[in-house]
Each structure stands twice: as C-alpha cells, then as structure tokens.
CSV table of C-alpha atoms in Angstrom, one decimal:
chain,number,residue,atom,x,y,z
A,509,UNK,CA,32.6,-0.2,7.0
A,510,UNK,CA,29.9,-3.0,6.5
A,511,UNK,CA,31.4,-6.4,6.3
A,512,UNK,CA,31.6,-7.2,3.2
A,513,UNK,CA,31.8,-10.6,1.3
A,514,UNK,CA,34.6,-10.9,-1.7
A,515,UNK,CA,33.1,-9.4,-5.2
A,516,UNK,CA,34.6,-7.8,-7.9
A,517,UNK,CA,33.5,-4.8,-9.8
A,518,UNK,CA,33.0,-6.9,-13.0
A,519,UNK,CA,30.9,-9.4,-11.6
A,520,UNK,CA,28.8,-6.3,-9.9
A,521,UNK,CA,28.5,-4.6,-13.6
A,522,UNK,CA,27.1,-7.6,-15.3
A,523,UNK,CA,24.7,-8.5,-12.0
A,524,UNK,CA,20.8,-8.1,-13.9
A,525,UNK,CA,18.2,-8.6,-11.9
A,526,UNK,CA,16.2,-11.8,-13.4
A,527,UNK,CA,13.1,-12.4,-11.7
A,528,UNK,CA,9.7,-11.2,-14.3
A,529,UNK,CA,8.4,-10.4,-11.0
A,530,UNK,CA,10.8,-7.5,-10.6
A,531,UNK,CA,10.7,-4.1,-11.4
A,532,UNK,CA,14.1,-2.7,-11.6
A,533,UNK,CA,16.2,0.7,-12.2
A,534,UNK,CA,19.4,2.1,-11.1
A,535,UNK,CA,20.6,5.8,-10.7
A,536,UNK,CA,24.2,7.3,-9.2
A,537,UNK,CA,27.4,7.7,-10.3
A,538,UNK,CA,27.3,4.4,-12.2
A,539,UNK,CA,30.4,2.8,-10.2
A,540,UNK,CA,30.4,-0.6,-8.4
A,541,UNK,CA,29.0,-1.4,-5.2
A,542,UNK,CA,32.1,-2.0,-3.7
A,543,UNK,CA,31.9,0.7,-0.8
A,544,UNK,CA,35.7,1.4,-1.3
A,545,UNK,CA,38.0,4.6,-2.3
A,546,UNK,CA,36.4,5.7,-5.6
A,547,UNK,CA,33.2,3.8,-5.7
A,548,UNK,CA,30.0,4.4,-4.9
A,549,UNK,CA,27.9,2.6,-2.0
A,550,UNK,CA,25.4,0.5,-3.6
A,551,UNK,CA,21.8,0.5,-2.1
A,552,UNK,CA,18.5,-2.2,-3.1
A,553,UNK,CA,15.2,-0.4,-2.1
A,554,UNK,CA,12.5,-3.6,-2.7
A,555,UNK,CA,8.9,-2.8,-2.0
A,556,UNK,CA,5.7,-4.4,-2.0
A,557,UNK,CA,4.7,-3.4,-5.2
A,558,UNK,CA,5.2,-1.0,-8.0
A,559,UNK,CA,2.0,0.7,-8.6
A,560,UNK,CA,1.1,1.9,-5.4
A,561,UNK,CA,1.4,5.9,-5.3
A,562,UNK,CA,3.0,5.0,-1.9
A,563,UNK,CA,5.7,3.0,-2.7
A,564,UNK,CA,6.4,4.6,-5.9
A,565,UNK,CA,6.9,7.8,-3.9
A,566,UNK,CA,9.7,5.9,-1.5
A,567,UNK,CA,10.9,5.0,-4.9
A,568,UNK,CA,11.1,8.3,-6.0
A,569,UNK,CA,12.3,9.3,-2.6
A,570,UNK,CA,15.3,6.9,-2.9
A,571,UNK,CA,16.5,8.0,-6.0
A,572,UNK,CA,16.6,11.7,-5.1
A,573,UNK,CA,18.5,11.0,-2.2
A,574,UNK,CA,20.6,8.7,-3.9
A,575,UNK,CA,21.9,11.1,-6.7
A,576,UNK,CA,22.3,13.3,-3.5
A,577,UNK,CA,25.0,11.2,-1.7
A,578,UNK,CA,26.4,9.5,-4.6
A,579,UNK,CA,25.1,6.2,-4.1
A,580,UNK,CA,24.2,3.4,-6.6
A,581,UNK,CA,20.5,2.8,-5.7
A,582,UNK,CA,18.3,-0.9,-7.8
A,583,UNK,CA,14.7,-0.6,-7.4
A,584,UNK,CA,13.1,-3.8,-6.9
A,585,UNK,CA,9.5,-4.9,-6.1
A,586,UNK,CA,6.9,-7.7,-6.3
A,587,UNK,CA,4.5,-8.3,-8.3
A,588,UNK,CA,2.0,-7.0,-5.9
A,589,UNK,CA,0.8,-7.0,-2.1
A,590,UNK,CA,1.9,-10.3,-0.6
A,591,UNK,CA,4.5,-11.5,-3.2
A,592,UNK,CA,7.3,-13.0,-1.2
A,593,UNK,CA,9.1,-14.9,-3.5
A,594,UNK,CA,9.6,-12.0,-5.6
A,595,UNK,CA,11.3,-9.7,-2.8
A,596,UNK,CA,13.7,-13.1,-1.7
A,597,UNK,CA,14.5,-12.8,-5.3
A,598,UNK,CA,15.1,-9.4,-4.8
A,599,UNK,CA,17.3,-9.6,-1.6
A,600,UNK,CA,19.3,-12.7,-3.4
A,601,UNK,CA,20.4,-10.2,-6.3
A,602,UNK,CA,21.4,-7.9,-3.6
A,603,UNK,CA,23.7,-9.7,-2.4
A,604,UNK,CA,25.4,-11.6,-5.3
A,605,UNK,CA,25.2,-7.7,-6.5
A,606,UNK,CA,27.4,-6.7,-3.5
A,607,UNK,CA,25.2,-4.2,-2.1
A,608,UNK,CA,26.2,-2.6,1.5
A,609,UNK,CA,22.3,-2.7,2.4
A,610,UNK,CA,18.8,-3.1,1.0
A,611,UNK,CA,15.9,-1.3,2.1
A,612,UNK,CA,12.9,-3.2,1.6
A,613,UNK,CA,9.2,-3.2,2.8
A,614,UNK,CA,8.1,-6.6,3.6
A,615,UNK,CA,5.3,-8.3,2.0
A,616,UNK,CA,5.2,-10.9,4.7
A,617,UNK,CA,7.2,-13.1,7.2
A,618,UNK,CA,8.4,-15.8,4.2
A,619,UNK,CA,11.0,-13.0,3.4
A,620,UNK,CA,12.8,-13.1,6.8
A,621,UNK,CA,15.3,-16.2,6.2
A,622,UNK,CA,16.2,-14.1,2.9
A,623,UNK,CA,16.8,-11.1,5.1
A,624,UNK,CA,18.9,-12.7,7.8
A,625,UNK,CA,20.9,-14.6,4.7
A,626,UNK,CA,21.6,-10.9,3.7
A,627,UNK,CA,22.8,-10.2,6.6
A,628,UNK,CA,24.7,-12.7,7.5
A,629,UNK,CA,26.9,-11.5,4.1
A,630,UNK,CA,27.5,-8.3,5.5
A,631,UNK,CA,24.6,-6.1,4.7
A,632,UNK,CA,22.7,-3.6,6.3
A,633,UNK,CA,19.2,-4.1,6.3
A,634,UNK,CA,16.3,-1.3,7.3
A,635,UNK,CA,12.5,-2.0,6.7
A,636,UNK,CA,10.6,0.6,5.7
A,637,UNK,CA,7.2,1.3,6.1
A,638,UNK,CA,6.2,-2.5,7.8
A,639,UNK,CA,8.1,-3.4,10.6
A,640,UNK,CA,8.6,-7.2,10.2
A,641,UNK,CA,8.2,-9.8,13.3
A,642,UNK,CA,9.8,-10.1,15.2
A,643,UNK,CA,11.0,-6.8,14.6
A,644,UNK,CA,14.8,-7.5,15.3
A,645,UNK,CA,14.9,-9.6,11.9
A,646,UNK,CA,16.2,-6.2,10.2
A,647,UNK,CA,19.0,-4.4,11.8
A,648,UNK,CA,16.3,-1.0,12.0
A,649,UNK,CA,12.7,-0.5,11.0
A,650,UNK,CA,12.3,3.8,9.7
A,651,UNK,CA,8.3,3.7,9.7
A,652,UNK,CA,4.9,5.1,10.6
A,653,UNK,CA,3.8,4.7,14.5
A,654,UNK,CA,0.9,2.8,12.4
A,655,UNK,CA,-0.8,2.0,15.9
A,656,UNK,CA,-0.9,5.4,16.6
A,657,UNK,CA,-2.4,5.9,12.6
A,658,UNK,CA,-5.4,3.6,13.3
A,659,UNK,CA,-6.1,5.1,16.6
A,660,UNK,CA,-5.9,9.1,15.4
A,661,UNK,CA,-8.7,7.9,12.8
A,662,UNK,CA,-10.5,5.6,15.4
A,663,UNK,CA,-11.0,8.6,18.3
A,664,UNK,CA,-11.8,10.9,15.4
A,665,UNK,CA,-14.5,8.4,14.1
A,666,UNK,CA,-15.9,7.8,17.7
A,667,UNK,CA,-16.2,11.9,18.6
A,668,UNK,CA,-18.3,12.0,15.0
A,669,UNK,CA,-20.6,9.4,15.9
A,670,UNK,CA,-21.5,11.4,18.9
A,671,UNK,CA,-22.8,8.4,21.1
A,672,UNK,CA,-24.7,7.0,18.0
A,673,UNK,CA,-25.0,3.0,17.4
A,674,UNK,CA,-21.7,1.9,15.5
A,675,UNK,CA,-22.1,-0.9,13.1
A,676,UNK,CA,-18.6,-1.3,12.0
A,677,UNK,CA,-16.7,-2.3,8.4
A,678,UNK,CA,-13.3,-3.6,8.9
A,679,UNK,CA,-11.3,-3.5,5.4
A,680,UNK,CA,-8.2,-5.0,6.3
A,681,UNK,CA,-5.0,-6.2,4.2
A,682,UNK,CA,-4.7,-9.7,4.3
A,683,UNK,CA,-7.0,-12.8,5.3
A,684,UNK,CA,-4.2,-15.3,4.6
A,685,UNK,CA,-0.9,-14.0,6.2
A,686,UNK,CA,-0.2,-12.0,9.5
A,687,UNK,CA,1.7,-8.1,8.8
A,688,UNK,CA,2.4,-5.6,11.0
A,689,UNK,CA,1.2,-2.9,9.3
A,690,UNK,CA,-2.0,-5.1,9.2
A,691,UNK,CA,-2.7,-5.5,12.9
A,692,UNK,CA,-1.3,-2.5,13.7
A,693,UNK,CA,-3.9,-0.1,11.8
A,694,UNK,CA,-6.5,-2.5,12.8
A,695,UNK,CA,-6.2,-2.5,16.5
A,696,UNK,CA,-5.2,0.8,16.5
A,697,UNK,CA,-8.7,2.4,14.8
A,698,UNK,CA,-10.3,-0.3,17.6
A,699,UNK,CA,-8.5,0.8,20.7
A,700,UNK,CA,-8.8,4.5,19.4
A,701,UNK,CA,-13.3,3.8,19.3
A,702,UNK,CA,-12.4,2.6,22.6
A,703,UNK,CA,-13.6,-0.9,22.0
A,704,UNK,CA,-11.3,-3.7,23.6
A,705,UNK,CA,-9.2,-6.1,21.6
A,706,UNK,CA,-8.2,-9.2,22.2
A,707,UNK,CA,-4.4,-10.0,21.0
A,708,UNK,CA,-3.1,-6.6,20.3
A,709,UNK,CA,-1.1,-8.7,16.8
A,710,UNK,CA,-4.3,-10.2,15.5
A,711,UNK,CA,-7.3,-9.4,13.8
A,712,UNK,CA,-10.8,-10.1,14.1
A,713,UNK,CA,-10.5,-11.9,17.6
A,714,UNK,CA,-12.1,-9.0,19.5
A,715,UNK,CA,-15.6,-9.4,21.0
A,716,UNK,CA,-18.1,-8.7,17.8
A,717,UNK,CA,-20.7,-6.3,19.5
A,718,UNK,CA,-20.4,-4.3,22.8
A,719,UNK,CA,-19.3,-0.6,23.8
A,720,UNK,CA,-17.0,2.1,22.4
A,721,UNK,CA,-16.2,5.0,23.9
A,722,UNK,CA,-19.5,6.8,22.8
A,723,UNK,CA,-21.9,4.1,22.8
A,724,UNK,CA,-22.8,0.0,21.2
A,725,UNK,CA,-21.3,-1.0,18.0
A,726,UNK,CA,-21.1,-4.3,16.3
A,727,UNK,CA,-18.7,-5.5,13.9
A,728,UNK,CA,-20.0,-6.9,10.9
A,729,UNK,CA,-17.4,-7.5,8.8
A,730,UNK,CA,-13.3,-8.5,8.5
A,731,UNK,CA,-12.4,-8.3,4.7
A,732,UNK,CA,-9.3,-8.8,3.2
A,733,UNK,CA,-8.6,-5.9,0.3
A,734,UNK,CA,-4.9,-6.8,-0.7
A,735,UNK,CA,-4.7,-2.6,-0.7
A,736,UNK,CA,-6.0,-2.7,-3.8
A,737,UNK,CA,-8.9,-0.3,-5.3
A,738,UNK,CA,-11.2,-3.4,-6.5
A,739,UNK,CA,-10.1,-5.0,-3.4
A,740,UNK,CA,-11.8,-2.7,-1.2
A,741,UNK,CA,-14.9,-2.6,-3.2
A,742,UNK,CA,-15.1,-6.1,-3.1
A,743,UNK,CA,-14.8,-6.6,0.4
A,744,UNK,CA,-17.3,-3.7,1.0
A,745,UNK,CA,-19.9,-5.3,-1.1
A,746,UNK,CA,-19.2,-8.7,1.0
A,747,UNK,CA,-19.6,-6.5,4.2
A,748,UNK,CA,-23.7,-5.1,2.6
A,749,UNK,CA,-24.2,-8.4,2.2
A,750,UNK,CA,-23.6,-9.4,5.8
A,751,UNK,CA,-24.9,-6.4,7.6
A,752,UNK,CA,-26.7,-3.2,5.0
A,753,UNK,CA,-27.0,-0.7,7.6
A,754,UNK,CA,-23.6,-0.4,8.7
A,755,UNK,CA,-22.6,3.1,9.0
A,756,UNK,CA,-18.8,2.9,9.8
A,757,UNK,CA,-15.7,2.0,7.3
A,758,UNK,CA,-12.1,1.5,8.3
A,759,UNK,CA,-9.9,0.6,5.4
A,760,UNK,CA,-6.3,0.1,5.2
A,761,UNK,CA,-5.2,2.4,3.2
A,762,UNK,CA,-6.9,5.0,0.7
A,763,UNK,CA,-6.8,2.9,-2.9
A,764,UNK,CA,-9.2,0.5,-0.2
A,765,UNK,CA,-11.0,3.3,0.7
A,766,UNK,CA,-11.8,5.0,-2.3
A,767,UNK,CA,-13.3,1.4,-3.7
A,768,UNK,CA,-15.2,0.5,-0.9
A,769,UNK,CA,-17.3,4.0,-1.1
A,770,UNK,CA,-17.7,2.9,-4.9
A,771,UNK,CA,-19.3,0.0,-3.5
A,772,UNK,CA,-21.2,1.9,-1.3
A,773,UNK,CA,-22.1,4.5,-4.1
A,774,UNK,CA,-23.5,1.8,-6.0
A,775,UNK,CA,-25.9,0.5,-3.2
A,776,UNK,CA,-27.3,3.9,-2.9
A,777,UNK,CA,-25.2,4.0,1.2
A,778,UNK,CA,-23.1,6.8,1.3
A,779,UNK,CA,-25.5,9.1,3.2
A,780,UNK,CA,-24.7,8.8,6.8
A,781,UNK,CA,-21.0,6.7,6.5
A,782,UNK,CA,-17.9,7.4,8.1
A,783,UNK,CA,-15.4,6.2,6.0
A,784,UNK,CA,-11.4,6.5,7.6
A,785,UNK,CA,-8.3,5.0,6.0
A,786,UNK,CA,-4.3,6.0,6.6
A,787,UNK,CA,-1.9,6.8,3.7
A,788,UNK,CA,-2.1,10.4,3.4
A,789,UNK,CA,-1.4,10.6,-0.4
A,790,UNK,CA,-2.6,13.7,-2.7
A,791,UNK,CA,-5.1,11.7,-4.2
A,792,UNK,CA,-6.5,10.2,-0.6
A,793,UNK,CA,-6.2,14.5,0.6
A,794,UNK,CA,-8.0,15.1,-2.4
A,795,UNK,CA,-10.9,12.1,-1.5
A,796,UNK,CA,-11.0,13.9,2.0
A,797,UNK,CA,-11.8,17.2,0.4
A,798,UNK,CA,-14.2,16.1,-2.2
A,799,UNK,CA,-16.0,14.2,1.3
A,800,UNK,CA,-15.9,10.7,0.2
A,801,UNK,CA,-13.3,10.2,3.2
A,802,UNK,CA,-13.9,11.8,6.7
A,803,UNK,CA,-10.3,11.2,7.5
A,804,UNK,CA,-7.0,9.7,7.1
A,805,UNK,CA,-4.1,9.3,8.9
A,806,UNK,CA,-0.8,10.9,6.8
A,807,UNK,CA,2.5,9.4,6.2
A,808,UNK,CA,5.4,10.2,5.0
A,809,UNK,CA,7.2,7.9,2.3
A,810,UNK,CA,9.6,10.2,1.1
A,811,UNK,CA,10.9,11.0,4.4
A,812,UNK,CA,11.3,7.2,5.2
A,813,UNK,CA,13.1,6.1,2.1
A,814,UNK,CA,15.4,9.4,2.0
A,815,UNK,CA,16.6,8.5,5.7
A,816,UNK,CA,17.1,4.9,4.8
A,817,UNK,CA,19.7,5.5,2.2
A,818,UNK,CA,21.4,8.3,3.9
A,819,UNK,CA,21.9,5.7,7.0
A,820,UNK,CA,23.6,3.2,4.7
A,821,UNK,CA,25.9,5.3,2.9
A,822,UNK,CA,26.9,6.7,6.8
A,823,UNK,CA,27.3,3.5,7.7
A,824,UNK,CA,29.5,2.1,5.3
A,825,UNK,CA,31.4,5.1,5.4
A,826,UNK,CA,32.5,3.9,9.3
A,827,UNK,CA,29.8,6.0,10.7
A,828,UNK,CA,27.3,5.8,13.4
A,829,UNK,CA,23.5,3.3,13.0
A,830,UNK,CA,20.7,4.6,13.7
A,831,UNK,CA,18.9,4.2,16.6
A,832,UNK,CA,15.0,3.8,17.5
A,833,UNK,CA,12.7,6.3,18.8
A,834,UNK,CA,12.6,5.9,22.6
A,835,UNK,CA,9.8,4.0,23.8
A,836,UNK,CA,9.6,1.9,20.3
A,837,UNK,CA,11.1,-0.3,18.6
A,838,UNK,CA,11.3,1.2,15.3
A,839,UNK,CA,12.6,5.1,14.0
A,840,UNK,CA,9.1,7.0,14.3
A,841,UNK,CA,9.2,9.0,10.9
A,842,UNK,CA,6.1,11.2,11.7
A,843,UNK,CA,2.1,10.7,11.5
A,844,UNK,CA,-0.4,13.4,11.2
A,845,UNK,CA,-4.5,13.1,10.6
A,846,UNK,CA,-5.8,15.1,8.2
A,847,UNK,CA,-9.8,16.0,8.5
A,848,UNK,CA,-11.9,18.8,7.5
A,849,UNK,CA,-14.4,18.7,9.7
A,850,UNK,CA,-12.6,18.4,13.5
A,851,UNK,CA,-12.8,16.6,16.2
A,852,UNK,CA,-12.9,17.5,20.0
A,853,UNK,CA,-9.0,16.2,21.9
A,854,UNK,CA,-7.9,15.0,18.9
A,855,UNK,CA,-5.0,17.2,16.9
A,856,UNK,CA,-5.6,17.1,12.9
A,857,UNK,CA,-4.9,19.3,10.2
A,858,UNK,CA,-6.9,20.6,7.2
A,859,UNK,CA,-7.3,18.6,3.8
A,860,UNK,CA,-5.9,22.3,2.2
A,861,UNK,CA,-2.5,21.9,4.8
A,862,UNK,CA,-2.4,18.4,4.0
A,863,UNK,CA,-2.0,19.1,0.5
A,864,UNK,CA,0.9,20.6,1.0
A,865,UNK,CA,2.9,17.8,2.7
A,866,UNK,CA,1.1,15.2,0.7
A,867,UNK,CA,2.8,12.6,-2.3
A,868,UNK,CA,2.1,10.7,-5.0
C-alpha cells in the first residue's frame, strides 16, 4: 500500500480542481481515493496540454483503463506546451485530493519540486511520454526510446539523400527551457545522419556544417515550434529566411511538421524536401501517405497511459513496481518508423500498417 497521508472521504468528494488553467474530468466507480476496502484507487493523469491528438489519446487511454480496474482517474493539463505552473497546480490538487499516484507528462524541470512534494506525501509518481531530469525525480518514466525515434528518421533521411549535399532545418520544441523529449529527438535525428553532436542533452551546440554519413550538410536553422501547427510554420519561414535552399526538415512532432511544409508550400519549396517528424498519429500516417512527410517515427500513447494506471492500482494494492527496460532508465513502451518509400538497414513499416496501430 502507498503511504498515505490522513484524508477523509468528505474532504476527497468536495476536492475541485481550481486552477483556469486546468482541464479536468473524472471517471470510475465514483468512490474516494482512499485506496482502502471498498474504495477505489484514485489516479491524476496531468499532461502538457489538452488539444494535442497525442495527449488527448493518453487521456483517452487512461480512462479506458481506468473504468477497466475500477479506479478514480482526474484529468488535468496546462494550458499548453511549457505551462508549469499549471501542472504544480495540478499535482497540488492531487495531493490535498488524496490520490495514490499521478501520471503526468512534464512540461519542464519547474515542475520537479511539485513532484518530489507529492511524493514525499505518499504518492506514486510515473512520467509519461518525457522523462524528466534527472530522471530519478519520478519513481518510473513509461515512455518512447525518443533517442532511438530521432535516429530511425535521421538514418532514413541520410539513405534518401543518397550522398547528396544536406542543408538541414531543425524544428525543435523549445528555445527557452531544456526537455528531454527535446534533446532527445534532436540528437537522435543528428547521430542517426551520422553527423557528430556535441552534449548529447543540448541542442544546437553541434558543429554547423561538416559530414554525415552520405556526404556535407550544413545546419541552417534551430527554431523553437512549441509543437504547435503555426509554430512550425513559423519557424520554417524563419529557417527560408536564413538559408532558401535547404532541402532537409526535422520537426518535433507532426502538428510541427505539417506547418512547416505549409510554410514551405507557400514559398513554392516542397519539390525536392525531406521532411521527418515522430508522433505517429492517424492524421501524421495520413500526411505520410498523402507525401507531405517522408517519415515519422510512431508512438504509442495509449499503451503508455493504460500501463501507468494499471501500475498504480497494483501498487497500492501491495503489489510489485515496475521496473525499467534493461539498458535504460525508463520502461521502453515501443517505437516503430513508418515510411512508404523504404530505406536500405533501416526496419519501417507502411503508412497503410501504420494506420492500423495509429491514434488520435
């Protein structure tokens, strides 16, 4: 059984989330959070946002296992990408809530004193999605290998150029705060061109031209997106500015992508571009299809958010934790890359099998 600090079921019932920044729902039997003999375990899944296809499939994810095992599941998120004051909001209502755990994807490192507060009360607490750092802030990340996500699209990209020049688009998260999931992708799609990088943990301090694997490239851009559609166009449109014949695009993640070819569209630059993301959603399978991206890396949200509120009700129940993939330092829920047109040594499926494993 979780430590848990003294609530009653009275104070649990009239517990309403507060913050404006929150979006917030509940599902299960409708009993307390109290983890005893007749009530239901009681389970906060916080996200970065709520209008990602992404997270509101963990969301979905969450609730369907939740109804499953008879647990008492509160959705939270911020506002958007990067709103940390919103998820410590979020993690505070957790535990004056009495919640055994909270699953929460991290929108940056100003959350981790509200984490290890909530832990210190008692609760369990897996990230999802975006291993924080240091990673042993949460008792157990469930997440993409999203190293391995940037470098399946990265070799992919560099076996399509064929030994052509590579003048190279990088469309990241942030510009203002350092995220795993960030770097990771990054210096992933890097190391998988076979171009050197500096400090595996931080963008944009690797050498701005040189080799890849297949020939010269040169970087022209680092752009912040905040995962948004309009983000990515505007950081492609930035990126024309600085260089117009660049002929490579990594984004973040597929909303990114799908606005930085806009942005390319509109210049009259699609002809010849690679664009690559990672997300793996029906509508980014779709975008592969259709050709406006070569290829993406897929993930699996459901699979994450399902795990992460089976592990809780286990563990409060007196049962085992669970326990990271070996040679990480997370729980490896699965990555695949999805491309129609293949790639020499490097293992993807077709936008058509993709669409049967995809979400949102």
């Amino acid at each position: 059984m979780i430590q848990r600090i003294g609530r009653g079921r009275t104070a649990l019932l009239l517990a309403v989330v507060t913050a404006s920044s929150m979006l917030v729902s509940g599902c299960g039997d409708g009993s307390g959070g109290t983890g005893g003999a007749g009530d239901s375990v009681a389970v906060s899944l916080i996200t970065k946002n709520s209008t990602n296809p992404f997270f509101v499939t963990m969301q979905q994810g969450a609730k369907k296992a939740a109804e499953a095992e008879g647990v008492k599941l509160t959705l939270a998120a911020g506002k958007e990408d990067g709103d940390e004051a919103g998820q410590v909001q979020a993690i505070e209502d957790a535990i004056a809530r009495g919640d055994e755990g909270i699953l929460i994807t991290p929108n940056g490192p100003g959350v981790n004193p509200a984490i290890k507060k909530a832990r210190d009360a008692g609760l369990y607490v897996i990230a999802l999605d975006t291993p924080p750092d240091p990673a042993d802030t949460v008792d157990i990340t469930f997440a993409t290998d999203n190293f391995k996500a940037g470098e399946l699209v990265g070799k992919w990209t560099a076996a399509q150029l064929a030994g052509k020049p590579a003048t190279i688009a990088l469309l990241d998260l942030f510009n203002d705060k350092v995220v795993s999931v960030d770097y990771d992708r990054d210096q992933g799609f890097l190391t998988g061109m076979g171009i050197d990088t500096a400090d595996r943990k931080k963008n944009g301090d690797e050498a701005k031209t040189g080799s890849y694997s297949g020939g010269s490239y040169a970087i022209a851009c680092n752009e912040p997106t905040q995962g948004a559609e309009d983000g990515g166009r505007t950081a492609m449109e930035t990126c024309l500015t600085k260089n117009p014949g660049i002929n490579v695009v990594y984004t973040i993640n597929e909303p990114a992508a799908v606005g930085a070819y806009k942005a390319l569209q509109a210049a009259g630059k699609t002809q010849g571009v690679l664009v690559v993301s990672i997300d793996g959603g029906c509508d980014g399978v779709r975008q592969v299809k259709d050709g406006v991206i070569g290829a993406t890396s897929q993930q699996y949200p459901l699979k994450m958010a399902e795990l992460g509120v089976q592990a809780i009700k286990k563990i409060a129940n007196g049962g085992e934790k669970p326990q990271v993939t070996s040679g990480l330092d997370f729980f490896d829920t699965g990555v695949t890359l999805v491309a129609d047109t293949a790639a020499t040594g490097v293992e993807s499926i077709t936008s058509a099998e993709a669409a049967t494993r995809c979400w949102g």
